[in-house]
XYZ file of C-alpha atoms in Angstrom:
501
model
C 0.000 0.000 0.000
C 1.524 3.378 -0.981
C 2.296 5.770 1.851
C 0.251 8.941 1.906
C 1.743 11.981 3.628
C -0.632 14.807 4.460
C 0.732 17.848 2.628
C -0.399 20.228 5.341
C 1.674 18.384 7.936
C 4.951 18.341 5.976
C 7.657 20.360 7.779
C 9.354 23.119 5.800
C 12.619 21.235 6.334
C 11.326 18.348 4.168
C 10.447 20.727 1.346
C 13.903 22.310 1.526
C 15.497 18.865 1.216
C 13.209 18.080 -1.734
C 14.258 21.307 -3.442
C 17.950 20.417 -2.947
C 17.375 16.908 -4.302
C 15.542 18.263 -7.355
C 18.448 20.617 -8.086
C 20.873 17.664 -8.159
C 18.815 15.354 -10.370
C 20.464 14.814 -13.776
C 20.530 12.244 -16.596
C 23.320 10.476 -14.689
C 21.683 10.616 -11.249
C 17.988 9.914 -10.786
C 15.848 11.327 -7.999
C 16.110 7.963 -6.261
C 19.941 8.009 -6.461
C 20.148 11.498 -4.985
C 17.679 10.583 -2.229
C 19.856 7.603 -1.292
C 22.952 9.794 -1.044
C 21.091 12.265 1.174
C 19.761 9.592 3.510
C 23.221 8.052 3.934
C 24.214 11.306 5.655
C 21.934 10.231 8.511
C 24.590 7.621 9.532
C 21.954 4.962 10.154
C 23.092 1.359 9.963
C 22.785 -0.380 6.586
C 20.146 -2.809 7.849
C 18.013 0.098 9.054
C 18.369 1.837 5.684
C 17.380 -1.413 3.961
C 14.274 -1.554 6.148
C 13.357 2.003 5.121
C 13.673 1.150 1.391
C 11.587 -1.975 1.935
C 8.806 0.021 3.602
C 8.872 2.636 0.839
C 8.519 -0.012 -1.924
C 10.283 2.117 -4.528
C 9.670 0.286 -7.806
C 11.720 2.490 -10.147
C 13.923 5.557 -10.276
C 10.933 7.876 -10.010
C 10.274 9.007 -6.446
C 7.069 10.923 -5.698
C 6.936 13.743 -3.187
C 4.942 11.515 -0.834
C 7.619 8.825 -0.999
C 10.405 11.347 -0.462
C 8.656 12.895 2.557
C 7.909 9.417 3.904
C 11.588 8.453 3.544
C 12.652 11.514 5.541
C 10.047 10.792 8.215
C 11.224 7.185 8.568
C 14.829 8.363 8.880
C 13.789 10.838 11.581
C 11.924 8.168 13.548
C 14.857 5.744 13.177
C 17.201 8.413 14.561
C 14.906 8.633 17.587
C 15.239 4.874 18.125
C 11.630 4.040 17.251
C 10.572 0.760 15.649
C 9.835 1.456 11.997
C 6.475 0.529 10.495
C 3.813 2.064 8.289
C 1.600 2.509 11.368
C 3.765 5.495 12.331
C 2.041 7.448 9.546
C -1.442 6.833 10.968
C -1.230 9.759 13.381
C 0.317 12.540 11.343
C -1.494 15.147 13.422
C 1.293 14.782 15.993
C 3.781 15.976 13.395
C 6.611 14.439 11.399
C 10.069 14.317 12.995
C 13.031 16.559 12.277
C 15.787 14.811 10.323
C 19.514 15.189 10.925
C 21.491 14.859 7.687
C 24.931 15.899 8.888
C 24.335 19.625 8.449
C 22.685 22.374 10.426
C 21.414 24.177 7.330
C 18.085 22.370 7.510
C 17.364 23.187 11.153
C 15.492 26.496 11.257
C 13.850 28.243 14.182
C 10.664 28.821 12.186
C 10.281 25.031 11.788
C 10.837 24.484 15.507
C 8.311 27.204 16.336
C 5.645 25.545 14.184
C 6.055 22.195 15.957
C 3.588 23.125 18.693
C 1.911 26.048 20.428
C 1.901 25.710 24.204
C -0.191 27.827 26.550
C 0.045 27.809 30.348
C -2.572 29.669 32.370
C -3.098 29.852 36.116
C -6.239 28.127 37.377
C -8.101 30.142 40.050
C -6.488 29.454 43.416
C -7.481 26.298 45.245
C -6.883 25.285 48.827
C -5.189 22.072 49.739
C -5.601 20.229 53.024
C -2.897 22.230 54.796
C -1.811 24.948 52.385
C -2.748 26.694 49.167
C -1.381 25.482 45.881
C -1.407 26.699 42.292
C -2.673 24.713 39.335
C -1.952 25.421 35.686
C -4.149 24.853 32.658
C -1.869 23.424 29.938
C -2.965 23.404 26.307
C -1.201 21.951 23.273
C -2.261 22.889 19.758
C -0.429 19.917 18.283
C -2.302 17.356 20.380
C -5.476 19.453 20.673
C -5.374 18.779 24.412
C -6.027 20.650 27.649
C -4.966 19.312 31.053
C -4.492 20.575 34.606
C -1.022 20.299 36.083
C 0.781 21.393 39.241
C 4.376 22.536 39.617
C 5.420 19.154 41.013
C 4.097 17.526 37.829
C 6.576 19.639 35.864
C 9.335 18.502 38.237
C 8.405 14.856 37.618
C 8.445 15.386 33.838
C 11.829 17.106 34.087
C 13.294 14.208 36.096
C 11.930 11.570 33.704
C 13.145 13.444 30.614
C 16.589 13.999 32.123
C 16.920 10.245 32.754
C 15.627 9.447 29.270
C 17.660 12.122 27.434
C 20.785 12.828 29.523
C 22.645 14.205 26.476
C 19.919 16.533 25.230
C 19.283 20.203 25.919
C 16.708 20.303 28.720
C 16.616 23.713 30.439
C 16.243 23.921 34.196
C 12.820 24.559 35.667
C 12.084 27.839 37.432
C 12.376 27.583 41.239
C 9.398 26.520 43.307
C 9.885 29.505 45.586
C 11.894 32.671 45.237
C 14.312 34.169 47.739
C 14.154 37.954 47.805
C 17.513 39.715 48.056
C 20.994 38.305 48.297
C 20.841 37.539 52.010
C 17.119 37.655 52.732
C 15.392 34.637 54.162
C 11.863 35.559 53.089
C 10.354 32.951 50.786
C 7.660 33.999 48.378
C 5.346 31.126 47.550
C 1.952 30.519 46.033
C 0.435 33.594 47.644
C 2.591 36.124 45.801
C 0.885 37.260 42.607
C 3.954 38.617 40.852
C 5.967 35.502 41.593
C 3.146 33.265 40.338
C 2.959 35.212 37.085
C 6.729 35.073 36.567
C 6.752 31.344 37.251
C 3.807 30.815 34.857
C 5.712 32.518 32.053
C 8.853 30.519 32.887
C 6.938 27.222 32.858
C 5.359 28.105 29.505
C 8.777 28.853 28.014
C 10.215 25.643 29.441
C 7.387 23.442 28.184
C 7.391 25.129 24.761
C 11.134 24.460 24.373
C 10.668 20.811 25.308
C 7.594 20.405 23.077
C 9.491 21.881 20.102
C 12.682 19.875 20.582
C 13.342 17.776 17.446
C 13.875 14.572 19.454
C 12.015 15.036 22.739
C 8.860 16.331 21.033
C 7.967 12.843 19.763
C 8.722 10.973 22.987
C 5.757 9.214 24.679
C 6.673 10.856 27.991
C 5.835 14.313 26.674
C 2.658 13.019 25.019
C 1.572 11.536 28.347
C 2.199 14.816 30.178
C 0.257 16.892 27.643
C -2.705 14.563 27.176
C -3.225 12.150 30.102
C -6.348 13.193 32.093
C -4.981 11.933 35.420
C -4.604 13.316 38.916
C -1.339 13.005 40.850
C 0.590 12.898 37.583
C 3.886 13.413 39.426
C 3.607 9.860 40.786
C 2.006 8.170 37.784
C 4.441 9.500 35.170
C 7.376 8.193 37.195
C 5.680 4.818 37.572
C 4.743 4.487 33.892
C 8.175 5.458 32.552
C 10.525 4.360 35.343
C 11.819 1.344 33.372
C 12.278 3.122 30.057
C 16.008 3.082 29.192
C 17.927 6.193 28.269
C 18.310 7.314 24.657
C 21.711 5.651 24.245
C 20.191 2.230 24.890
C 17.568 2.636 22.145
C 19.178 4.852 19.516
C 20.474 3.618 16.182
C 23.430 5.940 16.653
C 24.598 4.166 19.813
C 26.724 1.590 17.918
C 28.121 3.921 15.263
C 31.849 4.186 15.975
C 32.341 6.847 13.303
C 29.498 8.916 14.681
C 31.692 11.927 15.379
C 34.725 13.225 13.461
C 38.206 12.960 14.888
C 38.344 16.652 15.799
C 34.958 16.609 17.532
C 36.448 17.049 21.009
C 38.193 20.271 20.034
C 35.084 21.484 18.191
C 33.070 20.704 21.313
C 35.414 22.850 23.431
C 35.383 25.728 20.937
C 31.613 25.801 20.524
C 31.139 25.465 24.272
C 33.228 28.576 24.934
C 31.523 30.408 22.075
C 28.074 29.749 23.510
C 29.268 30.819 26.966
C 30.262 34.185 25.506
C 26.951 34.470 23.658
C 25.079 33.611 26.865
C 26.809 36.442 28.746
C 26.037 38.916 25.978
C 22.397 37.917 25.535
C 21.854 37.938 29.308
C 23.114 41.518 29.474
C 20.945 42.540 26.499
C 17.958 41.012 28.286
C 18.741 43.056 31.400
C 18.895 46.235 29.310
C 15.582 45.386 27.645
C 14.036 44.828 31.070
C 15.328 48.284 32.077
C 13.582 49.709 29.013
C 10.318 48.103 30.104
C 10.760 49.291 33.701
C 11.356 52.847 32.533
C 8.325 52.685 30.227
C 6.144 51.528 33.130
C 7.514 54.349 35.296
C 6.938 56.847 32.481
C 3.335 55.641 32.136
C 2.820 55.980 35.905
C 4.345 59.490 35.902
C 2.152 60.637 33.011
C -0.897 59.212 34.752
C 0.025 60.974 37.980
C 0.707 64.254 36.139
C -2.709 64.003 34.458
C -4.331 63.335 37.841
C -2.686 66.341 39.488
C -3.645 68.647 36.614
C -7.223 67.377 36.901
C -7.226 68.246 40.581
C -5.931 71.743 39.845
C -8.558 72.196 37.127
C -11.269 71.223 39.607
C -9.983 73.237 42.579
C -12.983 75.022 44.165
C -11.412 78.439 44.686
C -13.137 81.367 42.964
C -11.714 83.871 40.525
C -12.867 87.104 42.171
C -11.134 90.384 41.554
C -10.082 90.381 45.199
C -8.020 87.237 44.610
C -6.807 87.832 41.064
C -6.695 91.582 40.802
C -8.468 91.190 37.462
C -5.838 88.767 36.137
C -7.557 85.847 34.330
C -4.360 83.806 33.888
C -5.292 81.204 36.527
C -8.776 80.758 35.086
C -7.331 80.183 31.610
C -4.761 77.824 32.990
C -7.427 75.737 34.731
C -9.293 75.352 31.444
C -6.066 74.275 29.782
C -5.245 71.792 32.588
C -8.401 69.865 31.841
C -7.474 69.499 28.156
C -3.845 68.706 28.886
C -4.772 66.004 31.420
C -6.766 64.156 28.766
C -3.769 64.132 26.426
C -1.499 62.996 29.250
C -3.912 60.166 30.060
C -3.613 59.070 26.431
C 0.171 59.324 26.717
C 0.116 57.198 29.868
C -1.848 54.523 28.014
C 0.612 54.630 25.096
C 3.593 54.318 27.441
C 1.925 51.406 29.223
C 1.337 49.744 25.848
C 5.001 50.284 25.008
C 6.070 48.636 28.276
C 3.835 45.612 27.648
C 5.175 45.289 24.112
C 8.749 45.473 25.372
C 7.993 42.759 27.925
C 6.170 40.347 25.595
C 7.922 40.916 22.263
C 11.448 41.652 23.471
C 12.099 40.522 27.057
C 10.117 37.279 26.849
C 11.770 36.229 23.591
C 15.182 37.045 25.030
C 14.265 34.909 28.046
C 13.660 31.986 25.667
C 17.094 32.480 24.151
C 18.744 32.723 27.574
C 16.976 29.491 28.628
C 18.327 27.695 25.556
C 21.872 29.014 25.963
C 21.918 28.208 29.691
C 20.508 24.756 28.885
C 23.438 24.121 26.531
C 25.871 25.180 29.256
C 24.238 22.726 31.690
C 24.317 19.980 29.034
C 28.058 20.401 28.486
C 28.636 20.208 32.224
C 26.530 17.024 32.469
C 28.475 15.374 29.667
C 31.803 16.392 31.177
C 30.912 15.279 34.697
C 29.092 12.144 33.544
C 30.423 10.336 30.494
C 33.885 11.896 30.440
C 34.351 11.144 34.126
C 33.145 7.538 33.665
C 35.577 7.101 30.787
C 38.501 8.298 32.886
C 37.515 6.024 35.782
C 37.246 3.005 33.454
C 40.655 3.715 31.939
C 42.191 4.212 35.393
C 40.784 0.871 36.549
C 42.193 -0.875 33.476
C 45.583 0.689 34.138
C 45.469 -0.576 37.725
C 44.655 -4.100 36.506
C 47.535 -4.041 34.040
C 49.908 -2.942 36.800
C 48.725 -5.835 38.953
C 49.243 -8.182 35.994
C 52.792 -6.969 35.475
C 53.545 -7.292 39.191
C 52.088 -10.793 39.163
C 54.326 -11.851 36.281
C 57.358 -10.469 38.057
C 56.447 -12.243 41.284
C 55.515 -15.495 39.535
C 51.854 -15.607 40.665
C 49.942 -18.892 40.320
C 48.023 -19.609 37.091
C 44.608 -19.317 38.795
C 45.300 -15.773 40.019
C 46.552 -14.752 36.571
C 43.419 -16.193 34.940
C 41.119 -14.287 37.314
C 43.026 -11.090 36.598
C 42.753 -11.667 32.836
C 39.012 -12.201 33.161
C 38.709 -8.928 35.036
C 40.704 -7.174 32.340
C 38.455 -8.593 29.608
C 35.404 -7.430 31.500
C 36.984 -4.002 31.950
C 37.777 -3.811 28.229
C 34.091 -4.395 27.548
C 33.210 -1.595 29.963
C 35.685 0.748 28.259
C 34.280 -0.118 24.816
C 30.761 0.623 26.047
C 31.848 3.881 27.639
C 33.653 4.892 24.443
C 30.485 4.280 22.437
C 28.500 6.269 24.963
C 31.085 9.050 24.795
C 30.803 9.164 21.007
C 27.023 9.184 21.245
C 27.042 11.954 23.843
C 29.320 14.103 21.676
C 27.052 13.470 18.712
C 24.072 14.629 20.772
C 25.959 17.743 21.911
C 26.758 18.402 18.249
C 23.051 18.222 17.404
C 22.087 20.344 20.398
C 24.677 22.959 19.429
C 23.013 23.170 16.025
C 19.710 23.545 17.855
C 21.149 26.489 19.813
C 22.303 28.173 16.618
C 18.843 27.711 15.134
C 17.434 29.571 18.155
C 19.980 32.368 17.702
C 17.801 33.545 14.818
C 15.558 34.908 17.565
C 18.111 37.574 18.463
C 17.943 39.249 15.054
C 14.151 39.278 15.229
C 14.225 40.691 18.755
C 16.548 43.544 17.787
C 14.339 44.336 14.797
C 11.285 44.397 17.062
C 13.071 46.551 19.632
C 14.034 49.151 17.024
C 10.554 49.184 15.470
C 8.771 49.420 18.810
C 10.992 52.227 20.087
C 10.711 54.195 16.839
C 6.933 53.817 16.473
C 5.964 54.315 20.080
C 8.240 57.291 20.699
C 7.019 58.904 17.474
C 3.448 58.631 18.753
C 4.452 60.001 22.151
C 6.179 62.929 20.452
C 2.999 63.628 18.449
C 0.983 63.764 21.666
C 3.484 66.210 23.169
C 3.213 68.380 20.051
C -0.592 68.314 20.290
C -0.345 69.510 23.910
C 1.947 72.405 23.055
C -0.744 74.812 21.650
C -2.903 74.277 24.738
C 0.015 75.091 27.025
C 0.805 78.173 24.946
C -2.726 79.487 25.497
C -2.178 79.272 29.241
C 0.799 81.603 29.091
C 0.390 85.278 30.046
C 0.036 87.765 27.199
C 3.543 89.095 27.828
C 5.929 86.130 28.140
C 8.607 88.500 29.493
C 6.535 89.138 32.596
C 5.187 85.738 33.691
């Protein structure tokens, strides 16, 4: 039965690959030949590639768009360690996987963004048995689902994903409670409105990043979190997925010895330092953008207060008798002008408030996403270094100790039984080292992929700067127009002779 791929669900990445393949088709190389050469870049094992061709049932050199898209989807699922079958195409609503073909040119932020739309809203406060707690209404456009979750459910998902994908970019969750000040001991919890709102936004960013991750987005763990209508999910998700092995144990890439190039370790170190520098820079830019928003809020408050005070002056009950004014009508004219000016200032306050909200949502929040990704990469590199690299060194050190004991035994003339036991231990240790070396190669491959993922997200920075410039230019132009409209009214309030105010 021919595979049918829904055109509306085809990622832009697939269409870009198709365009590249079409450009390389010639009388010497058919579309099928070029497709084969592209898929070999995936570094899947030959038997897995054979299985993909068998499922596709390509009869001749002509390859339809459906067959090409299906081939890419099967490669993507194989790279995730999933069992390949035509049944995988039955639920295309969940999206087709991202494919890694040895280049980062196909990984674009716009494709990641389209993977899913996640919303996190605070459910009206509920009371637990002993204390209040906050619930969140989680919605996923991709799965067309809405579920209620608590913060501890997010913690459980984070723990399960970290065990399942130890070499993938999984940002840290926001804290459960916030400590105010460097040395303060006050803890702000569920009762603090500002903290709840900040944590809601942080949880939405975190879940969106996970739901849009090329590998994690198709994992059953995430599907369970976003769709399962269960209470106490923090316990059930750990129970359901506690025996699921980590990605290394299920991935096709786990046994590929040539998974990473010879200079990968140096590239890893260079890119790690590069992203550290970028993280510092983007973090500072985010702080500056937050200062912009703070100043805009303060400006809006000041304009609102100025309008209020002018309103009070315009409505002051004092009369305008000749006894008080000496026949000077300046104050009376000024009061009339105050009323008009206050209305314009109220409009200006609203515009400044709108500017602050735009700076927060379109600039600061998007920079927060980028900081989360960059910080997640930093944490990933530290995990790999402390985990796999450390295990490798320990395994090598143990083998060295065994070899020293063997040499000492030969020199001392140890009995045959002792030598045999030592040799058995060395064989077992060699197996451990081989496994650790494979895991090291796999972890570096994952870091390579995650580094490409970071660079795809760096596209956000250009968009943020463009938004920042546009917002500042447009909003300040409108504020300037309001000031200019106020100027004639103020001029009317001036005395006839400006030299004698």
